[in-house]
Amino acid sequence: LDDIEVFNHPNFRLEYGNMTDSSSLYALLMKHKPDEIYNLAAQSHVRVSFEVPEETLDVVGGGTLKLLEAYRLICPQARFYQASSSEMYGDNINIPQNEETRMTPASPYAAAKLYAHNLCRNYRESYGLHISSGILFNHESPIRGETFVTKKIIAALCRIKITGKQKLYLGNLYAKRDW
């Protein structure tokens, strides 16, 4: 993370927190009393969510609930942003999707994201909090792991260049994304 420019900005500081531990979330909000909260936390790999479905729900769904409660009680004047996911639409054939499109999650990750998305709506409507949810489609980041396709391809090309191996292994070549 040291080579990522935003993390080296004087107004940016990484802090330890655990989405499954309410006390760490309360402590962070008490310490900083933020004006804005961005919930980007997630176990964010669809395939992995089938391998660890309970952990996925605990982190993505339960973690969002814990963070919303801490926010509501400690700094309700803050603005809250929830990173929702296009995975909530699942295999819905209606294209393009919008906020009115039926949600049909097709993985534990997608179901947990939909739970978190609906919690945000509930908290916004029930408590009058400023909560926005962005339904994010494909996106990249310099800190994505090597199991995500862009990093996977780059890492494989580097290995091919260095070792002379001639094969690149990818997952499902029939998966469709909106790149």
PDB file of C-alpha atoms in Angstrom:
ATOM      1  CA  LEU A   1       0.000   0.000   0.000  1.00  0.00           C
ATOM      2  CA  ASP A   2       2.975   2.329   0.423  1.00  0.00           C
ATOM      3  CA  ASP A   3       3.245   2.920  -3.313  1.00  0.00           C
ATOM      4  CA  ILE A   4      -0.376   4.053  -3.693  1.00  0.00           C
ATOM      5  CA  GLU A   5      -0.452   7.832  -3.845  1.00  0.00           C
ATOM      6  CA  VAL A   6      -3.718   8.450  -1.981  1.00  0.00           C
ATOM      7  CA  PHE A   7      -2.442   6.524   1.038  1.00  0.00           C
ATOM      8  CA  ASN A   8       0.527   8.899   1.272  1.00  0.00           C
ATOM      9  CA  HIS A   9      -1.642  12.035   1.384  1.00  0.00           C
ATOM     10  CA  PRO A  10      -1.356  13.981   4.683  1.00  0.00           C
ATOM     11  CA  ASN A  11      -5.159  14.024   5.072  1.00  0.00           C
ATOM     12  CA  PHE A  12      -5.474  10.267   4.689  1.00  0.00           C
ATOM     13  CA  ARG A  13      -4.699   7.788   7.449  1.00  0.00           C
ATOM     14  CA  LEU A  14      -5.353   4.060   7.505  1.00  0.00           C
ATOM     15  CA  GLU A  15      -6.788   2.784  10.772  1.00  0.00           C
ATOM     16  CA  TYR A  16      -7.380  -0.774  11.884  1.00  0.00           C
ATOM     17  CA  GLY A  17     -10.989  -1.844  12.168  1.00  0.00           C
ATOM     18  CA  ASN A  18     -12.957  -5.046  11.953  1.00  0.00           C
ATOM     19  CA  MET A  19     -16.400  -5.111  10.372  1.00  0.00           C
ATOM     20  CA  THR A  20     -17.379  -8.072  12.547  1.00  0.00           C
ATOM     21  CA  ASP A  21     -16.407  -6.305  15.787  1.00  0.00           C
ATOM     22  CA  SER A  22     -18.833  -3.572  16.845  1.00  0.00           C
ATOM     23  CA  SER A  23     -16.472  -2.211  19.477  1.00  0.00           C
ATOM     24  CA  SER A  24     -13.745  -1.442  16.924  1.00  0.00           C
ATOM     25  CA  LEU A  25     -16.244   0.407  14.720  1.00  0.00           C
ATOM     26  CA  TYR A  26     -17.633   2.401  17.651  1.00  0.00           C
ATOM     27  CA  ALA A  27     -14.087   3.254  18.786  1.00  0.00           C
ATOM     28  CA  LEU A  28     -13.084   4.502  15.326  1.00  0.00           C
ATOM     29  CA  LEU A  29     -16.160   6.696  14.983  1.00  0.00           C
ATOM     30  CA  MET A  30     -15.777   8.018  18.545  1.00  0.00           C
ATOM     31  CA  LYS A  31     -12.110   8.815  17.907  1.00  0.00           C
ATOM     32  CA  HIS A  32     -12.602  10.640  14.608  1.00  0.00           C
ATOM     33  CA  LYS A  33     -16.247  11.838  14.599  1.00  0.00           C
ATOM     34  CA  PRO A  34     -16.177  11.876  10.781  1.00  0.00           C
ATOM     35  CA  ASP A  35     -18.270  14.092   8.519  1.00  0.00           C
ATOM     36  CA  GLU A  36     -18.310  11.364   5.873  1.00  0.00           C
ATOM     37  CA  ILE A  37     -18.228   7.569   6.079  1.00  0.00           C
ATOM     38  CA  TYR A  38     -17.515   5.357   3.062  1.00  0.00           C
ATOM     39  CA  ASN A  39     -18.354   1.692   3.513  1.00  0.00           C
ATOM     40  CA  LEU A  40     -16.178  -0.071   0.953  1.00  0.00           C
ATOM     41  CA  ALA A  41     -15.499  -3.060   3.196  1.00  0.00           C
ATOM     42  CA  ALA A  42     -16.366  -6.473   1.824  1.00  0.00           C
ATOM     43  CA  GLN A  43     -15.204  -9.956   1.106  1.00  0.00           C
ATOM     44  CA  SER A  44     -15.523  -9.076  -2.526  1.00  0.00           C
ATOM     45  CA  HIS A  45     -14.847 -12.183  -4.542  1.00  0.00           C
ATOM     46  CA  VAL A  46     -17.971 -13.917  -5.832  1.00  0.00           C
ATOM     47  CA  ARG A  47     -16.358 -17.355  -6.185  1.00  0.00           C
ATOM     48  CA  VAL A  48     -14.814 -17.156  -2.707  1.00  0.00           C
ATOM     49  CA  SER A  49     -18.227 -16.242  -1.268  1.00  0.00           C
ATOM     50  CA  PHE A  50     -19.422 -19.762  -2.136  1.00  0.00           C
ATOM     51  CA  GLU A  51     -16.475 -21.208  -0.203  1.00  0.00           C
ATOM     52  CA  VAL A  52     -17.017 -19.023   2.901  1.00  0.00           C
ATOM     53  CA  PRO A  53     -20.677 -17.970   2.779  1.00  0.00           C
ATOM     54  CA  GLU A  54     -21.064 -17.327   6.520  1.00  0.00           C
ATOM     55  CA  GLU A  55     -17.977 -15.139   6.655  1.00  0.00           C
ATOM     56  CA  THR A  56     -19.215 -13.265   3.589  1.00  0.00           C
ATOM     57  CA  LEU A  57     -22.571 -12.550   5.233  1.00  0.00           C
ATOM     58  CA  ASP A  58     -20.906 -11.629   8.547  1.00  0.00           C
ATOM     59  CA  VAL A  59     -18.526  -9.129   6.939  1.00  0.00           C
ATOM     60  CA  VAL A  60     -20.677  -7.678   4.160  1.00  0.00           C
ATOM     61  CA  GLY A  61     -24.148  -7.801   5.712  1.00  0.00           C
ATOM     62  CA  GLY A  62     -23.540  -7.934   9.443  1.00  0.00           C
ATOM     63  CA  GLY A  63     -20.605  -5.541   9.205  1.00  0.00           C
ATOM     64  CA  THR A  64     -22.752  -2.982   7.435  1.00  0.00           C
ATOM     65  CA  LEU A  65     -25.401  -3.314  10.151  1.00  0.00           C
ATOM     66  CA  LYS A  66     -22.782  -2.797  12.860  1.00  0.00           C
ATOM     67  CA  LEU A  67     -21.340   0.239  11.073  1.00  0.00           C
ATOM     68  CA  LEU A  68     -24.791   1.761  10.512  1.00  0.00           C
ATOM     69  CA  GLU A  69     -25.630   1.388  14.209  1.00  0.00           C
ATOM     70  CA  ALA A  70     -22.348   3.006  15.263  1.00  0.00           C
ATOM     71  CA  TYR A  71     -22.938   5.813  12.753  1.00  0.00           C
ATOM     72  CA  ARG A  72     -26.539   6.348  13.919  1.00  0.00           C
ATOM     73  CA  LEU A  73     -25.533   6.580  17.574  1.00  0.00           C
ATOM     74  CA  ILE A  74     -22.207   8.428  17.357  1.00  0.00           C
ATOM     75  CA  CYS A  75     -22.222  10.759  14.353  1.00  0.00           C
ATOM     76  CA  PRO A  76     -25.703  10.836  12.760  1.00  0.00           C
ATOM     77  CA  GLN A  77     -24.951  14.201  11.143  1.00  0.00           C
ATOM     78  CA  ALA A  78     -22.322  12.552   8.912  1.00  0.00           C
ATOM     79  CA  ARG A  79     -22.942  11.489   5.332  1.00  0.00           C
ATOM     80  CA  PHE A  80     -22.730   7.763   4.711  1.00  0.00           C
ATOM     81  CA  TYR A  81     -21.860   6.094   1.396  1.00  0.00           C
ATOM     82  CA  GLN A  82     -22.560   2.406   0.837  1.00  0.00           C
ATOM     83  CA  ALA A  83     -20.748   0.619  -1.981  1.00  0.00           C
ATOM     84  CA  SER A  84     -23.477  -1.653  -3.305  1.00  0.00           C
ATOM     85  CA  SER A  85     -22.858  -4.026  -6.204  1.00  0.00           C
ATOM     86  CA  SER A  86     -24.271  -4.838  -9.625  1.00  0.00           C
ATOM     87  CA  GLU A  87     -23.998  -8.464  -8.470  1.00  0.00           C
ATOM     88  CA  MET A  88     -27.299  -7.809  -6.643  1.00  0.00           C
ATOM     89  CA  TYR A  89     -29.017  -8.002 -10.059  1.00  0.00           C
ATOM     90  CA  GLY A  90     -27.696 -11.527 -10.548  1.00  0.00           C
ATOM     91  CA  ASP A  91     -28.671 -13.126 -13.819  1.00  0.00           C
ATOM     92  CA  ASN A  92     -31.412 -10.587 -14.537  1.00  0.00           C
ATOM     93  CA  ILE A  93     -31.835 -10.389 -18.314  1.00  0.00           C
ATOM     94  CA  ASN A  94     -33.238  -6.846 -18.297  1.00  0.00           C
ATOM     95  CA  ILE A  95     -30.430  -4.695 -19.696  1.00  0.00           C
ATOM     96  CA  PRO A  96     -29.535  -2.031 -18.883  1.00  0.00           C
ATOM     97  CA  GLN A  97     -30.401  -2.257 -15.216  1.00  0.00           C
ATOM     98  CA  ASN A  98     -31.507   0.655 -13.042  1.00  0.00           C
ATOM     99  CA  GLU A  99     -32.824   1.209  -9.523  1.00  0.00           C
ATOM    100  CA  GLU A 100     -36.205  -0.264 -10.544  1.00  0.00           C
ATOM    101  CA  THR A 101     -34.766  -3.519 -11.942  1.00  0.00           C
ATOM    102  CA  ARG A 102     -35.637  -6.634  -9.938  1.00  0.00           C
ATOM    103  CA  MET A 103     -32.811  -7.869  -7.718  1.00  0.00           C
ATOM    104  CA  THR A 104     -32.052 -11.586  -8.102  1.00  0.00           C
ATOM    105  CA  PRO A 105     -28.745 -12.219  -6.326  1.00  0.00           C
ATOM    106  CA  ALA A 106     -26.994 -15.369  -7.529  1.00  0.00           C
ATOM    107  CA  SER A 107     -24.216 -15.779  -4.933  1.00  0.00           C
ATOM    108  CA  PRO A 108     -23.687 -15.402  -1.195  1.00  0.00           C
ATOM    109  CA  TYR A 109     -21.729 -12.197  -1.944  1.00  0.00           C
ATOM    110  CA  ALA A 110     -24.614 -10.761  -3.963  1.00  0.00           C
ATOM    111  CA  ALA A 111     -27.195 -11.733  -1.311  1.00  0.00           C
ATOM    112  CA  ALA A 112     -25.074 -10.129   1.427  1.00  0.00           C
ATOM    113  CA  LYS A 113     -24.652  -6.953  -0.661  1.00  0.00           C
ATOM    114  CA  LEU A 114     -28.423  -6.811  -1.218  1.00  0.00           C
ATOM    115  CA  TYR A 115     -29.001  -7.194   2.533  1.00  0.00           C
ATOM    116  CA  ALA A 116     -26.574  -4.318   3.204  1.00  0.00           C
ATOM    117  CA  HIS A 117     -28.175  -2.227   0.440  1.00  0.00           C
ATOM    118  CA  ASN A 118     -31.630  -2.721   1.956  1.00  0.00           C
ATOM    119  CA  LEU A 119     -30.340  -1.955   5.459  1.00  0.00           C
ATOM    120  CA  CYS A 120     -29.087   1.383   4.158  1.00  0.00           C
ATOM    121  CA  ARG A 121     -32.525   2.158   2.725  1.00  0.00           C
ATOM    122  CA  ASN A 122     -34.146   1.147   6.021  1.00  0.00           C
ATOM    123  CA  TYR A 123     -31.813   3.349   8.079  1.00  0.00           C
ATOM    124  CA  ARG A 124     -32.227   6.277   5.688  1.00  0.00           C
ATOM    125  CA  GLU A 125     -36.025   6.082   5.826  1.00  0.00           C
ATOM    126  CA  SER A 126     -36.399   5.106   9.502  1.00  0.00           C
ATOM    127  CA  TYR A 127     -33.878   7.495  11.036  1.00  0.00           C
ATOM    128  CA  GLY A 128     -33.681  10.298   8.456  1.00  0.00           C
ATOM    129  CA  LEU A 129     -29.957   9.723   7.988  1.00  0.00           C
ATOM    130  CA  HIS A 130     -28.003  10.908   4.945  1.00  0.00           C
ATOM    131  CA  ILE A 131     -27.180   7.552   3.364  1.00  0.00           C
ATOM    132  CA  SER A 132     -26.367   7.097  -0.319  1.00  0.00           C
ATOM    133  CA  SER A 133     -25.866   3.766  -2.042  1.00  0.00           C
ATOM    134  CA  GLY A 134     -23.911   3.538  -5.260  1.00  0.00           C
ATOM    135  CA  ILE A 135     -24.535   0.391  -7.267  1.00  0.00           C
ATOM    136  CA  LEU A 136     -21.060  -0.244  -8.614  1.00  0.00           C
ATOM    137  CA  PHE A 137     -20.501  -2.252 -11.752  1.00  0.00           C
ATOM    138  CA  ASN A 138     -17.028  -3.420 -12.838  1.00  0.00           C
ATOM    139  CA  HIS A 139     -14.263  -1.366 -11.335  1.00  0.00           C
ATOM    140  CA  GLU A 140     -10.559  -1.733 -10.809  1.00  0.00           C
ATOM    141  CA  SER A 141      -8.072  -0.672  -8.192  1.00  0.00           C
ATOM    142  CA  PRO A 142      -4.317  -0.851  -7.794  1.00  0.00           C
ATOM    143  CA  ILE A 143      -4.875  -2.833  -4.591  1.00  0.00           C
ATOM    144  CA  ARG A 144      -7.017  -5.583  -6.169  1.00  0.00           C
ATOM    145  CA  GLY A 145      -5.695  -9.065  -5.561  1.00  0.00           C
ATOM    146  CA  GLU A 146      -4.240 -11.354  -8.210  1.00  0.00           C
ATOM    147  CA  THR A 147      -7.444 -13.397  -8.351  1.00  0.00           C
ATOM    148  CA  PHE A 148      -9.156 -10.506 -10.171  1.00  0.00           C
ATOM    149  CA  VAL A 149      -8.834 -10.717 -13.942  1.00  0.00           C
ATOM    150  CA  THR A 150      -6.763  -7.591 -14.679  1.00  0.00           C
ATOM    151  CA  LYS A 151      -4.100  -8.403 -12.074  1.00  0.00           C
ATOM    152  CA  LYS A 152      -4.268 -12.083 -12.997  1.00  0.00           C
ATOM    153  CA  ILE A 153      -3.499 -11.280 -16.640  1.00  0.00           C
ATOM    154  CA  ILE A 154      -0.724  -8.812 -15.778  1.00  0.00           C
ATOM    155  CA  ALA A 155       0.912 -11.235 -13.325  1.00  0.00           C
ATOM    156  CA  ALA A 156       0.742 -14.062 -15.885  1.00  0.00           C
ATOM    157  CA  LEU A 157       2.232 -11.879 -18.624  1.00  0.00           C
ATOM    158  CA  CYS A 158       5.090 -10.935 -16.285  1.00  0.00           C
ATOM    159  CA  ARG A 159       5.693 -14.625 -15.513  1.00  0.00           C
ATOM    160  CA  ILE A 160       5.654 -15.418 -19.241  1.00  0.00           C
ATOM    161  CA  LYS A 161       8.163 -12.647 -19.912  1.00  0.00           C
ATOM    162  CA  ILE A 162      10.478 -13.734 -17.076  1.00  0.00           C
ATOM    163  CA  THR A 163      10.221 -17.526 -17.303  1.00  0.00           C
ATOM    164  CA  GLY A 164       9.342 -18.052 -20.949  1.00  0.00           C
ATOM    165  CA  LYS A 165       6.257 -20.096 -20.050  1.00  0.00           C
ATOM    166  CA  GLN A 166       3.669 -19.735 -22.758  1.00  0.00           C
ATOM    167  CA  LYS A 167       0.342 -20.302 -20.984  1.00  0.00           C
ATOM    168  CA  LEU A 168      -2.097 -17.988 -19.284  1.00  0.00           C
ATOM    169  CA  TYR A 169      -4.831 -19.677 -17.232  1.00  0.00           C
ATOM    170  CA  LEU A 170      -8.129 -17.877 -16.726  1.00  0.00           C
ATOM    171  CA  GLY A 171     -11.425 -18.959 -15.235  1.00  0.00           C
ATOM    172  CA  ASN A 172     -14.712 -19.011 -17.110  1.00  0.00           C
ATOM    173  CA  LEU A 173     -14.094 -17.549 -20.565  1.00  0.00           C
ATOM    174  CA  TYR A 174     -17.833 -17.316 -21.159  1.00  0.00           C
ATOM    175  CA  ALA A 175     -18.453 -14.965 -18.226  1.00  0.00           C
ATOM    176  CA  LYS A 176     -19.796 -11.661 -19.516  1.00  0.00           C
ATOM    177  CA  ARG A 177     -18.837  -8.320 -18.042  1.00  0.00           C
ATOM    178  CA  ASP A 178     -19.481  -4.771 -19.189  1.00  0.00           C
ATOM    179  CA  TRP A 179     -15.893  -3.823 -19.921  1.00  0.00           C
TER     180      TRP A 179
END
